[in-house]
Amino acid sequence: MILVAACWFAWREWNAAQQFDRALAQLRSEHRVVDNASAEADLRARTHTEGTAAWNRISYRCSNSWTGSLTERLPHLGNAPQLYPLNAESDWDEASQAEEYLTWMAPLIDEIDDASSYPTPVWQPILFDGFSTLLEPLQNSRQIARLLALETEYAIYTSDTKRALRGLRLMKLTADAYDWNNFLVGKLINTALHGMQEQMIRRSLQADMWSLEELVELRSLIAPAEDIQQIWPQLVDSERAMSVEYLADRQRTNGRLAGMSWLSQIPSIRQEYWRMTERWSTLGSEGLAGLVQRSHQMEDDFAAEA
């Protein structure tokens, strides 16, 4: 009886290992993202390198331009609340400090404007390393957006519509430059960038300063709705790619997850993980409608099967 059970277990694990390898080979044949190398190739294929140096310089300068106590007293950059309502009649004690800071940062904002000549999204060097992949350029993009949000806020406060439109345009440009559509955290950051810009558009309407022609231009700065049916499988592929090399590498013993290495090498566990990600990739197949409900149902299904 013990021998039969051992043989059955061995066959089950062998079969799971074969299925895992076949599934991985199938995705490779479809040129899908499955590991570090294909993730890097995919990012290069969907981005442009013309503006890489310019945006890298912008990111570095912006991330190193905070001036301690001054920026802490300003909205968007520090802890100061945003103006409400946002118009020239609002009391803004730090308006002069905001003007001083933005004057100092004007050359960098001009540099961002110059970068609008480059196609988007823009490639940036990323060291793809599974679970340890750092997305520093995406994280730093929020600093650029915060600077531009302050620029736009001050422009609206002073009823400078031309300057405000420029700030909103550059906020959208920043979001477009880093719209890589890989990794859920990357998409969340990019969604936040677009959200910041759209929030500033809504807040600008409090000022009642736009002409009809400017309102038309303002409308053109709102990003179109994204095709979740197309984007979702890409996001799932990139998330799975962070783990697939770890799951497939029987020799991996380094890193913070080394203690789980023995568990991840059990073929049936790897196969179950793969099955779950395949089901996960179907969540966006019907678009945004019902996405939350489908997510809850899948979560319940996974819990019931555990």
Coordinates of C-alpha atoms in Angstrom, one line a residue:
M1 CA 0.0 0.0 0.0
I2 CA 2.8 2.4 0.9
L3 CA 4.5 1.6 -2.4
V4 CA 1.3 2.2 -4.4
A5 CA 0.9 5.6 -2.6
A6 CA 4.5 6.5 -3.3
C7 CA 4.2 5.6 -7.0
W8 CA 1.0 7.6 -7.3
F9 CA 2.6 10.6 -5.6
A10 CA 5.6 10.4 -7.9
W11 CA 3.4 10.1 -11.0
R12 CA 1.3 13.1 -9.9
E13 CA 4.4 15.3 -9.3
W14 CA 6.0 14.2 -12.6
N15 CA 2.8 15.0 -14.5
A16 CA 2.5 18.4 -12.8
A17 CA 6.1 19.2 -13.7
Q18 CA 5.4 18.3 -17.3
Q19 CA 2.3 20.5 -17.4
F20 CA 4.2 23.4 -15.9
D21 CA 7.0 23.1 -18.5
R22 CA 4.5 22.8 -21.3
A23 CA 2.6 25.9 -20.2
L24 CA 5.8 27.8 -19.9
A25 CA 6.9 26.7 -23.4
Q26 CA 3.5 27.7 -24.8
L27 CA 3.8 31.2 -23.5
R28 CA 7.3 31.5 -24.8
S29 CA 6.2 30.4 -28.3
E30 CA 3.5 33.2 -28.1
H31 CA 6.3 35.7 -27.2
R32 CA 4.6 36.5 -23.9
V33 CA 6.3 37.8 -20.8
V34 CA 7.4 34.8 -18.7
D35 CA 10.8 35.7 -17.1
N36 CA 13.3 38.5 -16.6
A37 CA 14.7 38.4 -20.2
S38 CA 11.3 38.5 -21.8
A39 CA 10.1 41.3 -19.4
E40 CA 13.0 43.4 -20.5
A41 CA 12.5 42.7 -24.2
D42 CA 8.7 43.5 -23.8
L43 CA 9.5 46.9 -22.1
R44 CA 11.9 47.8 -24.9
A45 CA 9.4 46.8 -27.6
R46 CA 6.6 49.0 -26.1
T47 CA 8.6 52.1 -25.3
H48 CA 10.9 54.6 -27.0
T49 CA 14.5 55.4 -26.3
E50 CA 14.7 58.9 -27.9
G51 CA 13.7 60.6 -24.6
T52 CA 15.4 58.3 -22.2
A53 CA 18.3 60.5 -21.3
A54 CA 16.1 63.6 -21.0
W55 CA 13.6 62.0 -18.7
N56 CA 16.3 60.3 -16.7
R57 CA 17.9 63.7 -16.1
I58 CA 14.5 65.3 -15.2
S59 CA 13.7 62.5 -12.7
Y60 CA 17.1 62.8 -11.0
R61 CA 16.9 66.6 -10.7
C62 CA 13.3 66.6 -9.5
S63 CA 14.0 63.9 -6.9
N64 CA 16.9 65.9 -5.5
S65 CA 15.3 69.3 -5.5
W66 CA 13.3 69.2 -2.3
T67 CA 14.4 71.9 0.1
G68 CA 13.4 70.6 3.5
S69 CA 11.2 73.0 5.5
L70 CA 10.2 75.1 2.5
T71 CA 8.6 72.3 0.5
E72 CA 7.1 70.9 3.7
R73 CA 5.0 74.1 3.9
L74 CA 3.7 73.7 0.3
P75 CA 0.8 71.7 -1.0
H76 CA 1.5 68.6 -3.1
L77 CA 5.2 68.6 -2.1
G78 CA 4.8 68.7 1.6
N79 CA 2.0 68.4 4.2
A80 CA 0.2 71.6 3.6
P81 CA -3.4 71.2 2.5
Q82 CA -4.5 72.2 -1.0
L83 CA -6.4 75.4 -1.4
Y84 CA -10.2 75.3 -1.3
P85 CA -11.7 76.8 -3.1
L86 CA -8.9 77.2 -5.6
N87 CA -9.1 80.8 -6.8
A88 CA -7.5 84.2 -6.2
E89 CA -9.8 85.0 -3.3
S90 CA -8.5 82.1 -1.2
D91 CA -6.1 82.9 1.6
W92 CA -2.7 81.3 0.9
D93 CA -0.1 82.3 3.4
E94 CA 2.6 80.4 1.6
A95 CA 1.9 81.9 -1.9
S96 CA 5.1 84.0 -1.9
Q97 CA 7.1 80.9 -0.9
A98 CA 5.4 78.9 -3.7
E99 CA 6.3 81.6 -6.2
E100 CA 9.9 81.6 -5.0
Y101 CA 10.2 77.9 -5.2
L102 CA 8.6 77.7 -8.6
T103 CA 10.8 80.4 -9.9
W104 CA 13.8 78.4 -8.8
M105 CA 12.4 75.3 -10.5
A106 CA 11.3 77.1 -13.7
P107 CA 14.3 75.8 -15.7
L108 CA 13.4 72.2 -14.8
I109 CA 9.8 72.7 -15.7
D110 CA 11.0 74.2 -19.1
E111 CA 13.1 71.0 -19.5
I112 CA 10.0 68.9 -19.0
D113 CA 8.2 71.0 -21.6
D114 CA 11.1 70.4 -24.0
A115 CA 10.7 66.6 -23.4
S116 CA 7.3 66.8 -25.0
S117 CA 9.1 66.5 -28.4
Y118 CA 9.9 62.8 -27.6
P119 CA 7.5 60.0 -28.2
T120 CA 5.9 58.2 -25.2
P121 CA 6.0 56.0 -23.3
V122 CA 9.7 56.4 -22.7
W123 CA 12.1 53.5 -21.9
Q124 CA 14.2 53.6 -18.8
P125 CA 16.8 51.1 -17.7
I126 CA 15.3 48.5 -15.3
L127 CA 17.2 45.5 -13.8
F128 CA 14.6 42.8 -13.9
D129 CA 15.3 40.4 -11.1
G130 CA 12.1 38.6 -10.3
F131 CA 10.6 39.5 -6.9
S132 CA 13.5 41.9 -6.3
T133 CA 12.8 44.1 -9.4
L134 CA 13.1 47.7 -8.4
L135 CA 10.8 50.2 -10.3
E136 CA 12.7 53.3 -9.3
P137 CA 11.8 55.4 -12.4
L138 CA 8.1 54.8 -11.8
Q139 CA 8.4 55.7 -8.2
N140 CA 10.3 58.9 -9.0
S141 CA 7.7 59.9 -11.6
R142 CA 5.4 60.9 -8.7
Q143 CA 7.9 63.6 -7.7
I144 CA 7.7 65.1 -11.2
A145 CA 3.9 65.1 -11.0
R146 CA 3.9 66.7 -7.6
L147 CA 6.1 69.6 -8.8
L148 CA 3.8 70.1 -11.8
A149 CA 0.7 70.0 -9.6
L150 CA 2.1 72.8 -7.5
E151 CA 3.0 74.7 -10.7
T152 CA -0.6 74.3 -11.8
E153 CA -2.1 75.2 -8.5
Y154 CA -0.2 78.4 -8.3
A155 CA -1.1 79.2 -11.9
I156 CA -4.8 78.8 -11.2
Y157 CA -4.5 80.8 -8.0
T158 CA -3.1 83.7 -10.0
S159 CA -5.6 83.2 -12.8
D160 CA -2.8 82.5 -15.3
T161 CA -4.7 80.3 -17.7
K162 CA -1.9 79.8 -20.2
R163 CA 0.4 78.7 -17.4
A164 CA -2.2 76.5 -15.9
L165 CA -2.9 74.8 -19.3
R166 CA 0.8 74.2 -19.7
G167 CA 1.0 72.6 -16.2
L168 CA -1.9 70.3 -16.9
R169 CA -0.4 69.3 -20.3
L170 CA 2.9 68.5 -18.7
M171 CA 1.2 66.4 -16.0
K172 CA -0.5 64.3 -18.7
L173 CA 2.9 64.1 -20.5
T174 CA 4.5 62.8 -17.4
A175 CA 1.9 60.1 -17.0
D176 CA 2.1 59.1 -20.7
A177 CA 5.9 58.9 -20.5
Y178 CA 5.7 56.3 -17.7
D179 CA 2.7 54.4 -18.9
W180 CA 4.5 51.1 -19.3
N181 CA 1.6 48.7 -18.7
N182 CA 3.7 46.2 -16.8
F183 CA 3.4 45.2 -13.1
L184 CA 0.3 46.0 -11.1
V185 CA 2.2 48.4 -8.9
G186 CA 3.4 50.2 -12.0
K187 CA -0.1 50.5 -13.3
L188 CA -1.3 51.8 -9.9
I189 CA 1.4 54.5 -10.0
N190 CA 0.5 55.5 -13.5
T191 CA -3.2 55.6 -12.7
A192 CA -2.4 57.8 -9.7
L193 CA -0.4 60.2 -12.0
H194 CA -3.5 60.5 -14.3
G195 CA -5.7 60.9 -11.3
M196 CA -3.6 63.8 -10.0
Q197 CA -3.9 65.6 -13.3
E198 CA -7.6 65.0 -13.6
Q199 CA -8.1 66.2 -10.0
M200 CA -6.3 69.4 -10.9
I201 CA -8.6 69.8 -13.9
R202 CA -11.7 69.4 -11.7
R203 CA -10.3 71.9 -9.1
S204 CA -9.5 74.4 -11.8
L205 CA -13.2 74.6 -12.6
Q206 CA -13.7 76.2 -9.1
A207 CA -11.8 79.3 -10.3
D208 CA -14.3 80.1 -13.1
M209 CA -11.4 81.5 -15.2
W210 CA -11.6 79.5 -18.5
S211 CA -12.8 80.9 -21.8
L212 CA -14.8 78.6 -24.1
E213 CA -11.7 78.0 -26.3
E214 CA -9.7 77.1 -23.2
L215 CA -12.4 74.7 -22.0
V216 CA -12.1 72.9 -25.3
E217 CA -8.3 72.6 -24.8
L218 CA -8.9 71.5 -21.2
R219 CA -11.2 68.7 -22.4
S220 CA -8.5 67.4 -24.8
L221 CA -6.1 67.0 -21.8
I222 CA -8.3 64.3 -20.2
A223 CA -6.9 60.9 -20.9
P224 CA -9.2 58.4 -22.7
A225 CA -10.6 55.4 -20.9
E226 CA -8.2 52.4 -21.1
D227 CA -9.0 49.1 -22.6
I228 CA -8.9 46.8 -19.6
Q229 CA -9.5 43.8 -21.8
Q230 CA -6.2 44.4 -23.5
I231 CA -4.2 45.7 -20.5
W232 CA -5.1 43.1 -17.9
P233 CA -3.5 40.0 -19.4
Q234 CA -0.3 42.1 -19.9
L235 CA -0.3 43.0 -16.2
V236 CA -0.9 39.4 -15.1
D237 CA 1.9 38.2 -17.4
S238 CA 4.4 40.6 -15.9
E239 CA 3.3 39.8 -12.3
R240 CA 3.7 36.1 -13.1
A241 CA 7.1 36.7 -14.7
M242 CA 8.4 38.0 -11.3
S243 CA 7.9 34.6 -9.8
V244 CA 8.2 32.1 -12.7
E245 CA 12.0 32.0 -12.7
Y246 CA 12.1 31.4 -9.0
L247 CA 9.5 28.6 -9.4
A248 CA 11.4 27.0 -12.3
D249 CA 14.9 27.4 -10.8
R250 CA 15.6 24.2 -8.8
Q251 CA 19.0 25.6 -7.8
R252 CA 18.0 28.9 -6.4
T253 CA 19.1 29.3 -2.8
N254 CA 19.8 33.0 -2.5
G255 CA 17.5 35.9 -1.6
R256 CA 15.0 36.7 1.1
L257 CA 12.6 33.9 -0.1
A258 CA 15.3 31.2 0.1
G259 CA 13.5 29.7 3.1
M260 CA 10.6 28.8 0.8
S261 CA 12.7 27.4 -2.0
W262 CA 12.0 23.8 -1.1
L263 CA 8.2 24.4 -1.1
S264 CA 8.2 26.2 -4.5
Q265 CA 10.0 23.2 -6.1
I266 CA 7.1 20.8 -5.4
P267 CA 5.7 20.5 -9.0
S268 CA 2.1 20.2 -7.9
I269 CA 2.4 23.5 -6.0
R270 CA 4.0 25.2 -8.9
Q271 CA 1.3 23.9 -11.2
E272 CA -1.5 25.1 -8.9
Y273 CA 0.1 28.5 -8.8
W274 CA 0.1 28.6 -12.6
R275 CA -3.5 27.5 -12.7
M276 CA -4.5 30.3 -10.4
T277 CA -2.7 33.0 -12.5
E278 CA -4.4 31.7 -15.6
R279 CA -7.8 32.1 -14.0
W280 CA -6.6 35.5 -12.7
S281 CA -5.8 36.6 -16.2
T282 CA -9.4 36.2 -17.3
L283 CA -10.7 38.8 -14.8
G284 CA -10.5 41.6 -17.4
S285 CA -11.9 39.7 -20.3
E286 CA -15.3 41.4 -20.0
G287 CA -14.0 44.9 -19.4
L288 CA -14.6 47.1 -16.4
A289 CA -18.3 46.2 -16.1
G290 CA -18.6 43.7 -13.3
L291 CA -14.8 43.6 -12.6
V292 CA -15.2 44.0 -8.8
Q293 CA -17.9 41.4 -8.6
R294 CA -15.8 38.9 -10.6
S295 CA -12.9 39.6 -8.4
H296 CA -14.9 38.9 -5.3
Q297 CA -16.3 35.7 -6.8
M298 CA -12.8 34.4 -7.8
E299 CA -11.5 35.2 -4.3
D300 CA -14.4 33.2 -2.8
D301 CA -13.7 30.3 -5.2
F302 CA -10.0 30.2 -4.3
A303 CA -10.9 30.3 -0.6
A304 CA -13.4 27.4 -1.1
E305 CA -10.8 25.3 -2.9
A306 CA -8.0 25.9 -0.4

